[in-house]
Tab-separated table of C-alpha atoms in Angstrom:
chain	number	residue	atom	x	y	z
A	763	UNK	CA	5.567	-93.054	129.217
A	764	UNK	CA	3.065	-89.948	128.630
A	765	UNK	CA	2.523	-89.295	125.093
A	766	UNK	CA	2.582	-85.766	125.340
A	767	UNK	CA	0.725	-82.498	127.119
A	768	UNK	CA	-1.530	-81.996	124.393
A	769	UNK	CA	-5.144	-82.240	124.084
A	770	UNK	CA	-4.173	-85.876	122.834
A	771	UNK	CA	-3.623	-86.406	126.678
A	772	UNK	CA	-7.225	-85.641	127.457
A	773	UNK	CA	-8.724	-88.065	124.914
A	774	UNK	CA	-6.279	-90.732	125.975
A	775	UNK	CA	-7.287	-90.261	130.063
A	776	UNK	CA	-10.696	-90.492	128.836
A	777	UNK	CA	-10.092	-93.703	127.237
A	778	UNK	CA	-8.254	-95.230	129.925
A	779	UNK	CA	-11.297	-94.540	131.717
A	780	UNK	CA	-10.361	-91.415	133.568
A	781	UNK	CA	-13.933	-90.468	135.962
A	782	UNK	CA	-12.923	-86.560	137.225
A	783	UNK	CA	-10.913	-83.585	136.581
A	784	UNK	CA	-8.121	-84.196	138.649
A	785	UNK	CA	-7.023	-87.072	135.787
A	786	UNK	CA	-5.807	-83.991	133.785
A	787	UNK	CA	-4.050	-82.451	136.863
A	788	UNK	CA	-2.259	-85.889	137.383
A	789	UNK	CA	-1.531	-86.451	133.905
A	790	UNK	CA	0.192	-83.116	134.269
A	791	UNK	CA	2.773	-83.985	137.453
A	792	UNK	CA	3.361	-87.117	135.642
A	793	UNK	CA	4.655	-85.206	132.331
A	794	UNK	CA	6.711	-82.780	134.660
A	795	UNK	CA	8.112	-85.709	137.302
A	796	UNK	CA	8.937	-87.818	134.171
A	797	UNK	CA	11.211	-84.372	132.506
A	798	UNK	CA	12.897	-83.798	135.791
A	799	UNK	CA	13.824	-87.258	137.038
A	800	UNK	CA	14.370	-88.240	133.376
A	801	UNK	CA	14.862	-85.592	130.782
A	802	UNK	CA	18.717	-86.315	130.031
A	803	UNK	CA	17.262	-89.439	128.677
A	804	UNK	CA	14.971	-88.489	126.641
A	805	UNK	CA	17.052	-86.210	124.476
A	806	UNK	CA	18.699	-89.997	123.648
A	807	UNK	CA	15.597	-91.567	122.859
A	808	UNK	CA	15.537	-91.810	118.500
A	809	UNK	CA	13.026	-89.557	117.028
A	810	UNK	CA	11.402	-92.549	114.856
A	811	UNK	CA	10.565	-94.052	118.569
A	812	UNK	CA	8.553	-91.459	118.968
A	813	UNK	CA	6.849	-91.288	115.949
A	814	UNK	CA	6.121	-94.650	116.102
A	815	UNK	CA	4.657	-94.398	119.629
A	816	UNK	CA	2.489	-91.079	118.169
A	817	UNK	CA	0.946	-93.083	115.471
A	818	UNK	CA	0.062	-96.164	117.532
A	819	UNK	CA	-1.320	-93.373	120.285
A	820	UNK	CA	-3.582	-91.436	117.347
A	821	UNK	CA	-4.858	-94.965	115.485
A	822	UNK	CA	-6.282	-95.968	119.246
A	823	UNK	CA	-7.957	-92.379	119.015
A	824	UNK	CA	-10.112	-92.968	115.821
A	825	UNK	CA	-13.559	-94.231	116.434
A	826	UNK	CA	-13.469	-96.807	113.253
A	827	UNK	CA	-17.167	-97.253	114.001
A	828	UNK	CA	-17.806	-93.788	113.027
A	829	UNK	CA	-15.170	-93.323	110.369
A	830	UNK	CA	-16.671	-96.210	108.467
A	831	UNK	CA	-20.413	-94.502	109.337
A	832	UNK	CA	-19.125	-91.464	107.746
A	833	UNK	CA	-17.847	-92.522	104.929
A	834	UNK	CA	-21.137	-94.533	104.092
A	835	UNK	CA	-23.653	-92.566	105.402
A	836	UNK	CA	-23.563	-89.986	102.327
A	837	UNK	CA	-21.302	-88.975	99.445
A	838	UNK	CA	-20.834	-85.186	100.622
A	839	UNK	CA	-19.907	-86.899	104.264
A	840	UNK	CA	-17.146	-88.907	102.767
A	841	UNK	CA	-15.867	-85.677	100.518
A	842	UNK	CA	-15.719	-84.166	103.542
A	843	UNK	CA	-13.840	-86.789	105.849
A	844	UNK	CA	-11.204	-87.206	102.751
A	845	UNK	CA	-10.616	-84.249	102.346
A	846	UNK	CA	-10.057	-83.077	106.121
A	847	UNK	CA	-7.489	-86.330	106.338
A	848	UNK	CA	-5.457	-84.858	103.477
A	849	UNK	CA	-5.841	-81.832	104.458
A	850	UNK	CA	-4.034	-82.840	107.907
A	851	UNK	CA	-1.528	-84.947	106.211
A	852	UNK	CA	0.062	-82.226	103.996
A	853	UNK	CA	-1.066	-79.017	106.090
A	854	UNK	CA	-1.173	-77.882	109.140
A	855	UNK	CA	-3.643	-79.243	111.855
A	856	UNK	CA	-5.215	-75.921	112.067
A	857	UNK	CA	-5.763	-75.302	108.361
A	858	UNK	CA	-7.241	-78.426	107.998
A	859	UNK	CA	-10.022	-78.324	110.423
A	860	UNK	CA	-11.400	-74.902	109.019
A	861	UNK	CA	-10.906	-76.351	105.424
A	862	UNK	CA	-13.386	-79.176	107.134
A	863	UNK	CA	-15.659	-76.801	108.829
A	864	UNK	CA	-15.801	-74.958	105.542
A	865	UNK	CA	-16.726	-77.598	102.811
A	866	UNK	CA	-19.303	-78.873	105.757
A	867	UNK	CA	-21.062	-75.559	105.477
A	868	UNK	CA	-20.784	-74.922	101.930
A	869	UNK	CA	-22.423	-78.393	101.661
A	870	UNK	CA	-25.124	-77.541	103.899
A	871	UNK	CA	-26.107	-74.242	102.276
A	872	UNK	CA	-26.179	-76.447	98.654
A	873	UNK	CA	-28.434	-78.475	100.255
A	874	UNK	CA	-30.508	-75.633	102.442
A	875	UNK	CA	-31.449	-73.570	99.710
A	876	UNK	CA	-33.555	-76.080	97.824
A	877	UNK	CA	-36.983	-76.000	99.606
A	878	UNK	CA	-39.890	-78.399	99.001
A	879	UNK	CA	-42.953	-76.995	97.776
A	880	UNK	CA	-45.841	-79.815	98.235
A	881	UNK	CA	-49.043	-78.603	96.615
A	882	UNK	CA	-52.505	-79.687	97.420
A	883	UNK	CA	-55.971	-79.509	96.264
A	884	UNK	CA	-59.598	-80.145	97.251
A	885	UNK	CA	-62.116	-82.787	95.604
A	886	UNK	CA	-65.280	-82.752	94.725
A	887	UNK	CA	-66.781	-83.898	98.211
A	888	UNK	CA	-64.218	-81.588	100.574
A	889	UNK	CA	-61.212	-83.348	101.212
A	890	UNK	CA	-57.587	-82.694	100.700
A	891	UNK	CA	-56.107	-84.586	97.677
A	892	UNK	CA	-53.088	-84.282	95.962
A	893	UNK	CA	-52.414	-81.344	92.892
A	894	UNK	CA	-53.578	-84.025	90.382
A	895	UNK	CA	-56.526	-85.432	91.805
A	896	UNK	CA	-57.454	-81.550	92.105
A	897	UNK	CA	-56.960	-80.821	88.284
A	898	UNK	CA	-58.814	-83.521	86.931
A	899	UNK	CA	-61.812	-82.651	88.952
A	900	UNK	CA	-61.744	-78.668	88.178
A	901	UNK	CA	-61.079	-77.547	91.903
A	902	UNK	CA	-58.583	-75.505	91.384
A	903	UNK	CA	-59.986	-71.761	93.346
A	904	UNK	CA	-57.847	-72.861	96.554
A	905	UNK	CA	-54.742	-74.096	96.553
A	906	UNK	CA	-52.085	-75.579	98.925
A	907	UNK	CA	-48.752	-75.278	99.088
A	908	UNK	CA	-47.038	-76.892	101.801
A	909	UNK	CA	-43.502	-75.276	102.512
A	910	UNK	CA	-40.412	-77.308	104.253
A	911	UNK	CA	-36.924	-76.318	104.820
A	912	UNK	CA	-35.049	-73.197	104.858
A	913	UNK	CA	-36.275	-69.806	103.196
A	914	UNK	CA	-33.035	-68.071	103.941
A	915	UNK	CA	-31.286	-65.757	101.362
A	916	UNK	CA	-30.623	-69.021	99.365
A	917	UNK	CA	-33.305	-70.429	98.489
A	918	UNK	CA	-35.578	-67.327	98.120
A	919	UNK	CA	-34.983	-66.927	94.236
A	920	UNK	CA	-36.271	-70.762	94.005
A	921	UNK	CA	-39.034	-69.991	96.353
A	922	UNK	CA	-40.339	-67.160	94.266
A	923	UNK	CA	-40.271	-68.156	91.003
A	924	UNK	CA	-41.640	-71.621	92.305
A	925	UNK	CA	-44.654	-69.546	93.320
A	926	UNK	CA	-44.681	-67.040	90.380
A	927	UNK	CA	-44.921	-70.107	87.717
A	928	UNK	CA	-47.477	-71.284	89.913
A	929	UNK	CA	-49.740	-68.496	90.177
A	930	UNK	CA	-48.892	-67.954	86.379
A	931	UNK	CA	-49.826	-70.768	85.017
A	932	UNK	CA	-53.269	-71.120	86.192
A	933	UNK	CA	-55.337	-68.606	85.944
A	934	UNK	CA	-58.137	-70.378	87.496
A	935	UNK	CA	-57.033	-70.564	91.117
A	936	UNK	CA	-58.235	-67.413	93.351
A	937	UNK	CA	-57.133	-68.039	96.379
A	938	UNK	CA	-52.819	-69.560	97.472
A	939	UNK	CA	-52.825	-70.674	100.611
A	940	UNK	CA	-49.008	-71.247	101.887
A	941	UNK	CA	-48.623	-73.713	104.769
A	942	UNK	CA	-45.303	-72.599	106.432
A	943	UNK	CA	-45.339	-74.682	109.493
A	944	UNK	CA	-42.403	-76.297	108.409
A	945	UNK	CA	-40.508	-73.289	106.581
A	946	UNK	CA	-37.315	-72.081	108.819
A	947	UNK	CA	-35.049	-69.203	109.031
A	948	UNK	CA	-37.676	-66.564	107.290
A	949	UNK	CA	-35.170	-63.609	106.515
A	950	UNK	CA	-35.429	-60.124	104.278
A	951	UNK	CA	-35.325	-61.531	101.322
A	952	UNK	CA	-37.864	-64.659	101.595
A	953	UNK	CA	-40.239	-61.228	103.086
A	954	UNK	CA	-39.384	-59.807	99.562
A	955	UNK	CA	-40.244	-62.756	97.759
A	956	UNK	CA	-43.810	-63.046	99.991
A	957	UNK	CA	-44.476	-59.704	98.950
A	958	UNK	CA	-43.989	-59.762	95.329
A	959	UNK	CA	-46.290	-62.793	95.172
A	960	UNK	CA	-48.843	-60.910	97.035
A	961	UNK	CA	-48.845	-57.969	94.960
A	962	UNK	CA	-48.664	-60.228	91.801
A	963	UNK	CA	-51.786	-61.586	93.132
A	964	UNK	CA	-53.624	-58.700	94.247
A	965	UNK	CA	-52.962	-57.085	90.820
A	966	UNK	CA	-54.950	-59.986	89.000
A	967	UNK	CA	-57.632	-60.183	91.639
A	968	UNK	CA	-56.795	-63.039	93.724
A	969	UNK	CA	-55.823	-63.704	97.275
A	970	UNK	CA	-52.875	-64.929	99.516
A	971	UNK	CA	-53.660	-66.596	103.105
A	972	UNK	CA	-50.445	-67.526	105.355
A	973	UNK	CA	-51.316	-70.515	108.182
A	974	UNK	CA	-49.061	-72.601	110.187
A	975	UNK	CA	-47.312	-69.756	111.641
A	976	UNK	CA	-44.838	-70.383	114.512
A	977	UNK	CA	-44.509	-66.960	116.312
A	978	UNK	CA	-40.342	-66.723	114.840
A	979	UNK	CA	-41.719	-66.487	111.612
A	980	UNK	CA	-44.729	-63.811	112.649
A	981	UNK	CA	-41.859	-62.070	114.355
A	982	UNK	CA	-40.426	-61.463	111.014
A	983	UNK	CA	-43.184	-60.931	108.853
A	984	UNK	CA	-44.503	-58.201	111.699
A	985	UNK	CA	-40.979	-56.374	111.571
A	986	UNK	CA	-41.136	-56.269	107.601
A	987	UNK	CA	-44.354	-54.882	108.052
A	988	UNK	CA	-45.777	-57.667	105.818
A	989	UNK	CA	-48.488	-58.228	108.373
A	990	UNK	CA	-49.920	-54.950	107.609
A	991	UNK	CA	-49.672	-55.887	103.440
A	992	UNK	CA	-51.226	-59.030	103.937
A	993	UNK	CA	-53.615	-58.268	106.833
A	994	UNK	CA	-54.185	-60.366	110.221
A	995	UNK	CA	-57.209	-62.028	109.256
A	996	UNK	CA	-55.558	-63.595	106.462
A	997	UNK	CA	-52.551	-64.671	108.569
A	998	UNK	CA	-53.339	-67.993	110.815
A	999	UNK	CA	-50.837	-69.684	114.052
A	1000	UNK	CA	-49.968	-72.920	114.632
A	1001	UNK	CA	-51.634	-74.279	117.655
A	1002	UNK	CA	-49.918	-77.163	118.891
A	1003	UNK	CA	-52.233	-78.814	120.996
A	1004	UNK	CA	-54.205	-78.963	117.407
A	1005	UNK	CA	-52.072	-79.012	114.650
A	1006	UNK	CA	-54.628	-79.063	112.055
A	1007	UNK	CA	-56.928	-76.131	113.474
A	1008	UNK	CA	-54.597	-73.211	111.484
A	1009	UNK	CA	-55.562	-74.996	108.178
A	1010	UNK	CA	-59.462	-75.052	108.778
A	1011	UNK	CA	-59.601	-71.216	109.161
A	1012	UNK	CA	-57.670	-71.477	106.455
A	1013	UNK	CA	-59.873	-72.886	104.212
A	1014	UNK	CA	-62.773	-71.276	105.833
A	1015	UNK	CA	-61.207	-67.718	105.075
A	1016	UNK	CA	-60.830	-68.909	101.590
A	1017	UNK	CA	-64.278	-69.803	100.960
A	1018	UNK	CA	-64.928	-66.676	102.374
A	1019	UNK	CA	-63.267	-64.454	100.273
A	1020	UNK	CA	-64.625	-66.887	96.677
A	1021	UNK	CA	-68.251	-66.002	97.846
A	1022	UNK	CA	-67.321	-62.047	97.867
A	1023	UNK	CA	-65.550	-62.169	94.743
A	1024	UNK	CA	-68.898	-64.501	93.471
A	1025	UNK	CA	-70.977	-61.680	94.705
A	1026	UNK	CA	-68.670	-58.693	93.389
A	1027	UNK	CA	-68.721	-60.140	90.291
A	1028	UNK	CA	-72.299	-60.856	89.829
A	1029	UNK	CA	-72.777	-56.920	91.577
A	1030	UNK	CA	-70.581	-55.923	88.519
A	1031	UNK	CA	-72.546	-58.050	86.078
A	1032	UNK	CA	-75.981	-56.667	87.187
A	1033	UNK	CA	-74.769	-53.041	86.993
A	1034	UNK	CA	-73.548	-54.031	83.529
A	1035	UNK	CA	-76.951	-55.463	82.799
A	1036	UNK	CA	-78.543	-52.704	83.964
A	1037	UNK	CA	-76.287	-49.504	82.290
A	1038	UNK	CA	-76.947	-51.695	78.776
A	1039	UNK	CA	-80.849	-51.808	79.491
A	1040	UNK	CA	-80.776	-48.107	79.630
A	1041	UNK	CA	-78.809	-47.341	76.660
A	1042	UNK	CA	-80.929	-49.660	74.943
A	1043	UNK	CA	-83.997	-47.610	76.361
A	1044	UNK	CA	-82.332	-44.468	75.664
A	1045	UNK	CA	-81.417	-45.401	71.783
């Protein structure tokens, strides 16, 4: 006997191994041939038949494969599966799959707006080393920060005064350089945050280079007019056929702009020298 002309049907022909279309079509004269030829009948069958035969039909329907993957895979996953099973048992079937898609999303965003700032330094002989390595050996003028994972509305307050305490707490460091190659979903506010940090840095005399650029994220900073603030030649793409290229220029524009602050401040220091001398002279 057909269970019923609900989307139930269409898992259960695809089950039974249904290969085209037309199983829904048949599925459908079957239904109506079985309620002309027999519907007096089936007003006699007991309504606790049915039932029955409903859940038999929807425990063949659950993959227990993927229940059980679900409910071990990760704590959040299993909130989520318990709570949409209750949900269906004492609400309607509706209800319960927004409350679902809901607590999924809500979960998501939670998770989302925590972004991973990895910082980097440079030794003594060149090479990339981690933040500590960089400390202990004073090489602290350039440093890399290495951005994953969303910097939507919700995770720009953590992005920003991430970066803030950063720039803040050492004083030594003249030049950030922000890897976002593997930052997502730029928006207004992670802009705002970008260009607070660069005027924060600008107003104590040090610099901000952007590389790893995918051309979504230049397509926001170019509409916030942040490419203007920060200027192109501080700004480097991703190249794909050589990932690492973007971070050379980089670097290179770093060094760059430490041997013109070197020279405008030992410009400064000479005309320093120099107005003393003549005072001296002139006392």
């Amino acid at each position: 006997m057909p269970i019923s002309g609900s989307n139930s049907r269409s898992i259960l022909n695809y089950i039974s191994g249904a290969q085209t279309r037309f199983a829904a079509i048949f599925g459908a004269i079957f239904v109506a041939t079985f309620l002309l030829a027999f519907g007096f009948f089936i007003t006699r069958i007991p309504v606790g038949s049915l039932a029955a035969l409903l859940i038999v039909t929807a425990v063949s329907i659950v993959n227990r494969k993927q229940f059980l993957l679900c409910l071990k895979a990760t704590n959040s996953d299993a909130l989520v599966l318990w709570i949409t099973i209750l949900s269906c048992v004492f609400l309607s079937l509706d209800v319960a799959f927004y409350i679902g898609v809901v607590i999924s999303i809500t979960l998501y965003l939670k998770k989302a707006a925590i972004p991973q700032l990895i910082e980097y330094g440079i030794d003594d002989s060149g090479k990339w080393c981690s933040a500590d390595a960089a400390r202990k050996n004073d090489k602290k003028k350039i440093r890399v920060i290495k951005v994953k994972g969303e910097l939507f509305f919700g995770a720009a307050d953590l992005f920003q005064s991430t970066l803030k305490s950063i720039a803040e707490d050492d004083t030594t460091t003249k030049v950030i350089i922000l890897q976002l190659k593997h930052a997502r979903d730029l928006d207004a506010t992670g802009c705002l945050a970008l260009h607070q940090l660069y005027n924060y840095l600008q107003s104590s005399g040090r610099h901000l280079i952007l590389s790893g650029l995918t051309f979504p994220t230049w397509e926001v900073l170019s509409n916030s007019a942040l490419i203007d603030l920060i200027g192109k030649e501080n700004l480097f793409f991703l190249n794909e056929r050589r990932p690492h290229l973007h971070m050379k220029k980089a670097l290179r524009r770093a060094e760059s702009l430490l041997c013109a602050t070197s020279t405008s401040l030992e410009s400064e220091s000479l005309d320093l020298a120099g107005e003393n001398y003549l005072e001296a002279r002139a006392d």
